[in-house]
mmCIF file of C-alpha atoms in Angstrom:
data_model
loop_
_atom_site.group_PDB
_atom_site.id
_atom_site.type_symbol
_atom_site.label_atom_id
_atom_site.label_comp_id
_atom_site.label_asym_id
_atom_site.label_seq_id
_atom_site.Cartn_x
_atom_site.Cartn_y
_atom_site.Cartn_z
ATOM 1 C CA UNK A 1 -35.410 23.488 -43.135
ATOM 2 C CA UNK A 2 -33.955 25.699 -45.838
ATOM 3 C CA UNK A 3 -36.199 26.111 -48.840
ATOM 4 C CA UNK A 4 -34.474 25.248 -52.153
ATOM 5 C CA UNK A 5 -35.873 28.370 -53.794
ATOM 6 C CA UNK A 6 -33.225 29.258 -56.361
ATOM 7 C CA UNK A 7 -34.698 27.014 -59.045
ATOM 8 C CA UNK A 8 -37.939 29.019 -58.895
ATOM 9 C CA UNK A 9 -36.383 32.476 -59.318
ATOM 10 C CA UNK A 10 -33.556 32.151 -61.863
ATOM 11 C CA UNK A 11 -34.230 35.101 -64.183
ATOM 12 C CA UNK A 12 -31.190 34.209 -66.300
ATOM 13 C CA UNK A 13 -32.567 30.786 -67.200
ATOM 14 C CA UNK A 14 -36.315 31.112 -67.721
ATOM 15 C CA UNK A 15 -36.492 27.607 -69.185
ATOM 16 C CA UNK A 16 -35.230 26.025 -65.970
ATOM 17 C CA UNK A 17 -37.479 28.308 -63.939
ATOM 18 C CA UNK A 18 -40.500 27.341 -66.052
ATOM 19 C CA UNK A 19 -39.686 23.643 -65.645
ATOM 20 C CA UNK A 20 -39.550 24.043 -61.867
ATOM 21 C CA UNK A 21 -42.903 25.866 -61.752
ATOM 22 C CA UNK A 22 -44.577 23.461 -64.185
ATOM 23 C CA UNK A 23 -43.449 20.511 -62.058
ATOM 24 C CA UNK A 24 -45.692 21.769 -59.250
ATOM 25 C CA UNK A 25 -48.988 19.925 -59.350
ATOM 26 C CA UNK A 26 -52.072 19.912 -57.212
ATOM 27 C CA UNK A 27 -53.185 16.572 -58.661
ATOM 28 C CA UNK A 28 -51.709 14.328 -55.933
ATOM 29 C CA UNK A 29 -53.731 16.322 -53.408
ATOM 30 C CA UNK A 30 -57.067 15.177 -54.828
ATOM 31 C CA UNK A 31 -57.977 12.368 -52.465
ATOM 32 C CA UNK A 32 -60.874 9.960 -51.995
ATOM 33 C CA UNK A 33 -61.788 9.734 -48.311
ATOM 34 C CA UNK A 34 -64.068 7.157 -46.746
ATOM 35 C CA UNK A 35 -67.320 8.258 -45.152
ATOM 36 C CA UNK A 36 -65.910 7.060 -41.806
ATOM 37 C CA UNK A 37 -62.850 9.320 -42.154
ATOM 38 C CA UNK A 38 -65.078 12.257 -43.080
ATOM 39 C CA UNK A 39 -67.303 11.704 -40.027
ATOM 40 C CA UNK A 40 -64.315 11.273 -37.670
ATOM 41 C CA UNK A 41 -62.816 14.568 -38.864
ATOM 42 C CA UNK A 42 -66.138 16.443 -39.058
ATOM 43 C CA UNK A 43 -65.674 17.317 -42.738
ATOM 44 C CA UNK A 44 -68.503 18.508 -44.984
ATOM 45 C CA UNK A 45 -69.907 15.954 -47.415
ATOM 46 C CA UNK A 46 -68.213 16.115 -50.811
ATOM 47 C CA UNK A 47 -69.000 14.860 -54.292
ATOM 48 C CA UNK A 48 -68.831 11.079 -54.494
ATOM 49 C CA UNK A 49 -65.720 9.379 -55.823
ATOM 50 C CA UNK A 50 -66.954 7.940 -59.124
ATOM 51 C CA UNK A 51 -65.459 4.484 -58.600
ATOM 52 C CA UNK A 52 -66.525 3.987 -54.966
ATOM 53 C CA UNK A 53 -69.663 5.703 -53.699
ATOM 54 C CA UNK A 54 -68.554 5.159 -50.073
ATOM 55 C CA UNK A 55 -65.860 7.808 -50.582
ATOM 56 C CA UNK A 56 -65.931 11.562 -51.131
ATOM 57 C CA UNK A 57 -63.487 13.652 -53.185
ATOM 58 C CA UNK A 58 -61.425 16.289 -51.363
ATOM 59 C CA UNK A 59 -58.507 18.538 -52.333
ATOM 60 C CA UNK A 60 -55.808 18.998 -49.703
ATOM 61 C CA UNK A 61 -55.153 22.685 -49.034
ATOM 62 C CA UNK A 62 -51.383 22.611 -49.575
ATOM 63 C CA UNK A 63 -51.792 21.020 -52.991
ATOM 64 C CA UNK A 64 -54.476 23.544 -53.914
ATOM 65 C CA UNK A 65 -52.027 26.286 -52.963
ATOM 66 C CA UNK A 66 -49.409 24.770 -55.300
ATOM 67 C CA UNK A 67 -52.008 24.637 -58.080
ATOM 68 C CA UNK A 68 -52.815 28.303 -57.450
ATOM 69 C CA UNK A 69 -49.174 29.365 -57.368
ATOM 70 C CA UNK A 70 -48.585 27.635 -60.697
ATOM 71 C CA UNK A 71 -51.721 29.270 -62.127
ATOM 72 C CA UNK A 72 -50.558 32.744 -61.074
ATOM 73 C CA UNK A 73 -47.043 31.987 -62.385
ATOM 74 C CA UNK A 74 -48.495 31.013 -65.773
ATOM 75 C CA UNK A 75 -50.515 34.214 -65.922
ATOM 76 C CA UNK A 76 -47.472 36.328 -65.064
ATOM 77 C CA UNK A 77 -45.387 34.580 -67.720
ATOM 78 C CA UNK A 78 -48.109 35.082 -70.340
ATOM 79 C CA UNK A 79 -47.981 38.796 -69.520
ATOM 80 C CA UNK A 80 -44.167 38.896 -69.464
ATOM 81 C CA UNK A 81 -43.882 37.112 -72.818
ATOM 82 C CA UNK A 82 -46.658 39.255 -74.382
ATOM 83 C CA UNK A 83 -48.879 36.225 -74.908
ATOM 84 C CA UNK A 84 -52.662 36.283 -74.644
ATOM 85 C CA UNK A 85 -53.972 35.217 -71.260
ATOM 86 C CA UNK A 86 -55.022 31.569 -71.371
ATOM 87 C CA UNK A 87 -56.409 31.461 -67.848
ATOM 88 C CA UNK A 88 -59.747 33.001 -66.944
ATOM 89 C CA UNK A 89 -59.422 36.110 -64.786
ATOM 90 C CA UNK A 90 -61.926 34.708 -62.294
ATOM 91 C CA UNK A 91 -59.648 31.661 -61.820
ATOM 92 C CA UNK A 92 -56.601 33.860 -61.177
ATOM 93 C CA UNK A 93 -58.557 36.044 -58.739
ATOM 94 C CA UNK A 94 -59.875 32.927 -56.975
ATOM 95 C CA UNK A 95 -56.314 31.664 -56.572
ATOM 96 C CA UNK A 96 -55.036 34.987 -55.254
ATOM 97 C CA UNK A 97 -57.881 35.127 -52.740
ATOM 98 C CA UNK A 98 -57.267 31.534 -51.621
ATOM 99 C CA UNK A 99 -53.555 32.268 -51.100
ATOM 100 C CA UNK A 100 -54.429 35.478 -49.213
ATOM 101 C CA UNK A 101 -56.818 33.578 -46.942
ATOM 102 C CA UNK A 102 -54.212 30.895 -46.262
ATOM 103 C CA UNK A 103 -51.529 33.454 -45.364
ATOM 104 C CA UNK A 104 -53.902 35.196 -42.957
ATOM 105 C CA UNK A 105 -55.155 31.896 -41.525
ATOM 106 C CA UNK A 106 -51.634 30.671 -40.747
ATOM 107 C CA UNK A 107 -50.377 34.072 -39.500
ATOM 108 C CA UNK A 108 -46.725 32.957 -39.704
ATOM 109 C CA UNK A 109 -44.776 35.134 -37.268
ATOM 110 C CA UNK A 110 -41.265 33.952 -38.181
ATOM 111 C CA UNK A 111 -38.877 36.938 -38.030
ATOM 112 C CA UNK A 112 -37.108 37.131 -41.411
ATOM 113 C CA UNK A 113 -33.790 38.942 -41.322
ATOM 114 C CA UNK A 114 -33.425 41.839 -43.732
ATOM 115 C CA UNK A 115 -30.512 43.163 -45.750
ATOM 116 C CA UNK A 116 -26.965 41.890 -46.178
ATOM 117 C CA UNK A 117 -27.927 39.420 -48.907
ATOM 118 C CA UNK A 118 -26.921 39.291 -52.516
ATOM 119 C CA UNK A 119 -29.281 39.505 -54.300
ATOM 120 C CA UNK A 120 -31.277 41.601 -51.809
ATOM 121 C CA UNK A 121 -34.234 40.021 -50.076
ATOM 122 C CA UNK A 122 -35.460 38.917 -46.693
ATOM 123 C CA UNK A 123 -34.886 35.584 -45.016
ATOM 124 C CA UNK A 124 -32.917 34.033 -47.876
ATOM 125 C CA UNK A 125 -31.277 30.821 -46.596
ATOM 126 C CA UNK A 126 -32.842 31.238 -43.171
ATOM 127 C CA UNK A 127 -33.755 28.020 -41.345
ATOM 128 C CA UNK A 128 -37.491 27.623 -40.818
ATOM 129 C CA UNK A 129 -39.517 24.942 -39.054
ATOM 130 C CA UNK A 130 -41.721 23.225 -41.628
ATOM 131 C CA UNK A 131 -44.130 20.348 -41.744
ATOM 132 C CA UNK A 132 -43.064 17.236 -43.638
ATOM 133 C CA UNK A 133 -44.295 17.788 -47.208
ATOM 134 C CA UNK A 134 -43.086 14.344 -48.312
ATOM 135 C CA UNK A 135 -45.208 12.727 -45.582
ATOM 136 C CA UNK A 136 -48.222 14.649 -46.898
ATOM 137 C CA UNK A 137 -47.442 13.460 -50.436
ATOM 138 C CA UNK A 138 -47.210 9.839 -49.248
ATOM 139 C CA UNK A 139 -50.524 10.116 -47.382
ATOM 140 C CA UNK A 140 -52.242 11.687 -50.378
ATOM 141 C CA UNK A 141 -51.022 8.911 -52.681
ATOM 142 C CA UNK A 142 -52.367 6.312 -50.238
ATOM 143 C CA UNK A 143 -55.767 8.011 -50.607
ATOM 144 C CA UNK A 144 -55.504 8.998 -54.266
ATOM 145 C CA UNK A 145 -58.587 9.853 -56.277
ATOM 146 C CA UNK A 146 -56.578 9.131 -59.481
ATOM 147 C CA UNK A 147 -57.258 12.719 -60.561
ATOM 148 C CA UNK A 148 -55.535 14.785 -63.244
ATOM 149 C CA UNK A 149 -56.448 18.434 -63.748
ATOM 150 C CA UNK A 150 -56.562 19.330 -67.423
ATOM 151 C CA UNK A 151 -56.065 23.096 -67.425
ATOM 152 C CA UNK A 152 -58.881 25.000 -69.057
ATOM 153 C CA UNK A 153 -59.926 21.958 -71.133
ATOM 154 C CA UNK A 154 -63.600 21.073 -71.274
ATOM 155 C CA UNK A 155 -64.060 17.354 -70.774
ATOM 156 C CA UNK A 156 -66.346 15.046 -68.842
ATOM 157 C CA UNK A 157 -65.293 15.308 -65.209
ATOM 158 C CA UNK A 158 -65.347 11.534 -64.781
ATOM 159 C CA UNK A 159 -62.478 11.166 -67.274
ATOM 160 C CA UNK A 160 -60.214 13.148 -64.943
ATOM 161 C CA UNK A 161 -60.418 10.326 -62.374
ATOM 162 C CA UNK A 162 -58.620 7.792 -64.590
ATOM 163 C CA UNK A 163 -54.979 8.636 -63.798
ATOM 164 C CA UNK A 164 -54.009 6.330 -60.941
ATOM 165 C CA UNK A 165 -50.320 6.723 -60.007
ATOM 166 C CA UNK A 166 -49.966 2.971 -59.455
ATOM 167 C CA UNK A 167 -51.536 2.108 -62.825
ATOM 168 C CA UNK A 168 -54.642 0.563 -61.270
ATOM 169 C CA UNK A 169 -57.984 0.966 -63.030
ATOM 170 C CA UNK A 170 -60.697 1.156 -60.361
ATOM 171 C CA UNK A 171 -63.298 2.073 -62.992
ATOM 172 C CA UNK A 172 -63.120 -1.395 -64.465
ATOM 173 C CA UNK A 173 -65.893 -3.504 -62.982
ATOM 174 C CA UNK A 174 -66.334 -7.243 -63.326
ATOM 175 C CA UNK A 175 -68.345 -6.699 -66.488
ATOM 176 C CA UNK A 176 -66.652 -3.672 -68.016
ATOM 177 C CA UNK A 177 -66.457 0.010 -67.312
ATOM 178 C CA UNK A 178 -68.659 1.487 -64.624
ATOM 179 C CA UNK A 179 -70.305 4.663 -65.944
ATOM 180 C CA UNK A 180 -71.133 6.986 -63.046
ATOM 181 C CA UNK A 181 -73.113 10.163 -63.667
ATOM 182 C CA UNK A 182 -70.558 12.995 -63.758
#
C-alpha cells in the first residue's frame, strides 16, 4: 500500500492541509463491547456504556493515535500561527507519550530507502504492507458507542454518547430518556 500522504504535508496550501488533518477523528474508534466479548478477549473492565449496562466503553488504539496526531498537529499550528495554545500541555504530552509507546511496541523494521527524492525524505512512495483500515472502521461502526469528542469543552460526559452515525437514539427508553449517572 502506498500512503496518500501529500494532502497532509502541503506547505503551499495550509488550508487544504488543515482540512486533511481536521478530518482525522478518533470518534469512530469509541466502541461499546459486550461483557462476553470483553471476557473472550481478556480485556480489563471499562466504564459502562450509558445506554446498555451489559457493555463497556473502549477506544481502539489506532483511532486514539489519530486523535493524538490531530491534537499535536493543532498545537503545532497554534505555535506556527502565533496563536495561544488551546490544548492543555498535559494532553499534548500524553499524546506524544502514547505515540512513542505505540512506535516502540510495534517496532516496525521496514527498510525505508533514503535520498533521490524530491522533496528529500525517506520512503516516499514506497510500498508497505498495511492492515485494512477500512475494515477496522467498519467493525468500529458496527460496535459504535455513538461518541463525539468535544475538544476541551466541559460538558456532561453522557451527552457525548448521543451521536450515533446511523441516527439511532439508544438513550430513548419506552417512557422517555434514560438518565444514567455520568
